[in-house]
Structures are given as structure tokens and as C-alpha cells.
Amino acid sequence: LPAGVLNTVNGFGEGAGKALCEHPKIKAIAFVGESRTGSLITKQGADTLKRNHLELGGKNPVIVFDDADFNRALDAVVFMLYSLNGQRCTSSSRLLVQKGIEAEFMSALIARVENLRVGHPLDPATEVGPVVSQEHFRKVMSYMDIAQADGATTAVGGRAMEELGAGNYICPTLFTEADNSMRVAREEIFGPVLVIIPFENEDEAIAIANDTPYGLSGYVQSGDVDHALAVAAQIRSGNVHINGSGADFTAPFGGYKQSGNGREWGELGFEEFLETKAIFVPAG
């Protein structure tokens, strides 16, 4: 492709990437990134009816029922948010915990988050590293004030770790006294920031989990797998993990709603890049 077209790959903004989206030799665009960028790509490719495969943002819930394996659920909650510094589209950034174990689980979680080791990403002992850029650092840090203005309580973190020197280091953060209407519970922060939202029963948990413009991933922790499967069937997201996390690259992966369209991986992933053709031959 011409150099001018290739250069647009470096970033999509208002009008940026338009040449790429309209280029006649490009038949489809596959993009992984933020939902607003996916929307811009769709708009810029509309005139040529460009096929799009979009894997976009998420505000993924992890539902912990009171019959869950306590320590296993605690491990999953910590790992799925704070690993990769929260910079993962499948991060479980909303913790929905049943009120029967809320106090005990919150106490154990606070202790774990307070003891996460933040440091240089090349240090093998580091558990949480810096976020990717100064611009993103400022975005994530802006939510510290937003959360307090909305009425959430900062149980852990909420500050930059300037004592670590140069680098975009943010203290692992945990917000309590939150509800699903707050911006920190609705917007993708993409950083080491977790919001706790209590629930009373299954119906309430499902309603909160689905009350989001996103629908990429979901997580259910329960001692009753049949119950967890029934809950998973009602969560509006492209994939749901029960009592764990991870990926099977033979299974389809993708999102509902503003988390994108189409699927990656497995047979469905190949179909995103194929066209179906029917050929007819007269038989007589």
C-alpha cells in the first residue's frame, strides 16, 4: 500500500485513518481497541461498505456468590484485574459480591491489594507495573477524583506512586461504597482500578452485570456449577468464565453491544475473513 495509507495505521482520530478505511484494495478491517475508535472506523468505511471485525472495550463483571470457594474466588478477582496493570479488555473491573460474604471478602481483598508489589516491569518480583503512557496515566488518575465526587470510597490506592521515580506508576486501587450508576462502574478505565458493588440475590446480580453498554466478558464464582451455568446463560457477554479465567483458542471470542462484532479464534474466526459463494449448474 502507499506510504500515506500505511501511516494512518498509527492512530485513528477524527478523520485519521480515513484513507485506510476507504482504500479500494482493502476489503475488510479487523481492529482491536477502544470502542470509540471502532465506531470511527465503521463510519469511515461506510461509503465503501467495508466489512469490519471489531473487538473493542469492556467493563466486565465478576460475580462472587456466597457459596463460592472463597480463596479461589479471591485469587481470580485479584488476578483478572491487577495482572497486566488492568490494561486488558477482559479485565474484570466490576466486582459483584453477594452481601452474605461482602464484609469478609472485602477485608481479605483489601489486604491482598495493599500487598501487591508495584515496580519495574522487568523485575521478576513485580506484580503490577506502569501503565502504557503519560496520556493514559492522566486518564486513569482522573478517575480518582471522579469516583470520590460520585460518592465512592477509596479503600486502597487512589494515588500515583511517585516514590518509584520515573514511570507511569499507579497504586493498585479499590473503590467501595459504589453502585452501578457511577462513572467508575460504567466507563472502561483500563488501569489497576477495581469497583466493588454488593448484591442481594441472583436476579439483582444478573441485572447489574447486564446494566452496561459493553458485553465482552463475564466471570461467575459459585460452588454450584449448574447454578453458575444458569447465571452465565443470562449474562449478555460474548464469553463467560466459571470458577476461573483463561482462554481456549479453539473457542470463539468477541463481544456484544459496544464491545464489538464478529468473533476471533476457532472456525468462526476464519469465517470473518471469508466470503460465501453459491455456484449453480443446470442438471439437464
PDB file of N, CA and C in Angstrom, residues 63 65 67 202 206 219-235 240-243:
ATOM      1  N   ILE A  63     -18.942 -12.042  39.246  1.00  0.00           N
ATOM      2  CA  ILE A  63     -19.987 -12.250  40.252  1.00  0.00           C
ATOM      3  C   ILE A  63     -19.511 -13.320  41.226  1.00  0.00           C
ATOM      4  N   PHE A  65     -20.718 -15.430  44.323  1.00  0.00           N
ATOM      5  CA  PHE A  65     -21.825 -15.849  45.175  1.00  0.00           C
ATOM      6  C   PHE A  65     -21.297 -16.329  46.520  1.00  0.00           C
ATOM      7  N   ASP A  67     -21.625 -19.014  48.056  1.00  0.00           N
ATOM      8  CA  ASP A  67     -21.216 -20.415  48.150  1.00  0.00           C
ATOM      9  C   ASP A  67     -19.930 -20.696  47.379  1.00  0.00           C
ATOM     10  N   GLU A 202     -29.543 -13.554  43.059  1.00  0.00           N
ATOM     11  CA  GLU A 202     -29.141 -13.842  41.680  1.00  0.00           C
ATOM     12  C   GLU A 202     -29.723 -12.845  40.682  1.00  0.00           C
ATOM     13  N   ILE A 206     -27.501 -10.462  38.101  1.00  0.00           N
ATOM     14  CA  ILE A 206     -27.608 -10.506  36.642  1.00  0.00           C
ATOM     15  C   ILE A 206     -27.993  -9.139  36.093  1.00  0.00           C
ATOM     16  N   TYR A 219     -17.587 -13.229  34.505  1.00  0.00           N
ATOM     17  CA  TYR A 219     -16.993 -14.254  35.373  1.00  0.00           C
ATOM     18  C   TYR A 219     -17.978 -14.581  36.490  1.00  0.00           C
ATOM     19  N   VAL A 220     -18.146 -15.873  36.755  1.00  0.00           N
ATOM     20  CA  VAL A 220     -19.057 -16.311  37.811  1.00  0.00           C
ATOM     21  C   VAL A 220     -18.312 -17.252  38.740  1.00  0.00           C
ATOM     22  N   GLN A 221     -18.360 -16.946  40.035  1.00  0.00           N
ATOM     23  CA  GLN A 221     -17.747 -17.788  41.056  1.00  0.00           C
ATOM     24  C   GLN A 221     -18.858 -18.365  41.923  1.00  0.00           C
ATOM     25  N   SER A 222     -19.012 -19.685  41.899  1.00  0.00           N
ATOM     26  CA  SER A 222     -20.070 -20.343  42.674  1.00  0.00           C
ATOM     27  C   SER A 222     -19.678 -21.781  42.948  1.00  0.00           C
ATOM     28  N   GLY A 223     -20.110 -22.298  44.106  1.00  0.00           N
ATOM     29  CA  GLY A 223     -19.866 -23.698  44.438  1.00  0.00           C
ATOM     30  C   GLY A 223     -20.791 -24.648  43.718  1.00  0.00           C
ATOM     31  N   ASP A 224     -21.816 -24.138  43.069  1.00  0.00           N
ATOM     32  CA  ASP A 224     -22.790 -24.939  42.340  1.00  0.00           C
ATOM     33  C   ASP A 224     -22.626 -24.631  40.849  1.00  0.00           C
ATOM     34  N   VAL A 225     -21.989 -25.540  40.128  1.00  0.00           N
ATOM     35  CA  VAL A 225     -21.688 -25.292  38.717  1.00  0.00           C
ATOM     36  C   VAL A 225     -22.961 -25.178  37.888  1.00  0.00           C
ATOM     37  N   ASP A 226     -23.984 -25.983  38.202  1.00  0.00           N
ATOM     38  CA  ASP A 226     -25.240 -25.881  37.458  1.00  0.00           C
ATOM     39  C   ASP A 226     -25.863 -24.495  37.643  1.00  0.00           C
ATOM     40  N   HIS A 227     -25.792 -23.992  38.873  1.00  0.00           N
ATOM     41  CA  HIS A 227     -26.294 -22.650  39.142  1.00  0.00           C
ATOM     42  C   HIS A 227     -25.479 -21.615  38.361  1.00  0.00           C
ATOM     43  N   ALA A 228     -24.164 -21.772  38.355  1.00  0.00           N
ATOM     44  CA  ALA A 228     -23.293 -20.840  37.636  1.00  0.00           C
ATOM     45  C   ALA A 228     -23.583 -20.855  36.141  1.00  0.00           C
ATOM     46  N   LEU A 229     -23.853 -22.042  35.588  1.00  0.00           N
ATOM     47  CA  LEU A 229     -24.177 -22.149  34.170  1.00  0.00           C
ATOM     48  C   LEU A 229     -25.488 -21.435  33.847  1.00  0.00           C
ATOM     49  N   ALA A 230     -26.464 -21.553  34.744  1.00  0.00           N
ATOM     50  CA  ALA A 230     -27.743 -20.874  34.535  1.00  0.00           C
ATOM     51  C   ALA A 230     -27.567 -19.357  34.561  1.00  0.00           C
ATOM     52  N   VAL A 231     -26.701 -18.879  35.448  1.00  0.00           N
ATOM     53  CA  VAL A 231     -26.415 -17.444  35.512  1.00  0.00           C
ATOM     54  C   VAL A 231     -25.657 -17.014  34.259  1.00  0.00           C
ATOM     55  N   ALA A 232     -24.671 -17.800  33.852  1.00  0.00           N
ATOM     56  CA  ALA A 232     -23.860 -17.469  32.676  1.00  0.00           C
ATOM     57  C   ALA A 232     -24.730 -17.319  31.430  1.00  0.00           C
ATOM     58  N   ALA A 233     -25.752 -18.151  31.316  1.00  0.00           N
ATOM     59  CA  ALA A 233     -26.629 -18.096  30.149  1.00  0.00           C
ATOM     60  C   ALA A 233     -27.387 -16.777  30.061  1.00  0.00           C
ATOM     61  N   GLN A 234     -27.544 -16.093  31.197  1.00  0.00           N
ATOM     62  CA  GLN A 234     -28.309 -14.843  31.224  1.00  0.00           C
ATOM     63  C   GLN A 234     -27.434 -13.591  31.169  1.00  0.00           C
ATOM     64  N   ILE A 235     -26.112 -13.764  31.212  1.00  0.00           N
ATOM     65  CA  ILE A 235     -25.209 -12.621  31.121  1.00  0.00           C
ATOM     66  C   ILE A 235     -24.979 -12.275  29.655  1.00  0.00           C
ATOM     67  N   VAL A 240     -18.141 -16.168  29.008  1.00  0.00           N
ATOM     68  CA  VAL A 240     -18.290 -16.195  30.465  1.00  0.00           C
ATOM     69  C   VAL A 240     -17.416 -17.307  31.014  1.00  0.00           C
ATOM     70  N   HIS A 241     -16.659 -16.992  32.060  1.00  0.00           N
ATOM     71  CA  HIS A 241     -15.789 -17.971  32.720  1.00  0.00           C
ATOM     72  C   HIS A 241     -16.398 -18.349  34.068  1.00  0.00           C
ATOM     73  N   ILE A 242     -16.431 -19.630  34.350  1.00  0.00           N
ATOM     74  CA  ILE A 242     -16.980 -20.118  35.605  1.00  0.00           C
ATOM     75  C   ILE A 242     -15.849 -20.659  36.474  1.00  0.00           C
ATOM     76  N   ASN A 243     -15.725 -20.092  37.673  1.00  0.00           N
ATOM     77  CA  ASN A 243     -14.726 -20.531  38.660  1.00  0.00           C
ATOM     78  C   ASN A 243     -13.307 -20.525  38.097  1.00  0.00           C
TER      79      ASN A 243
END
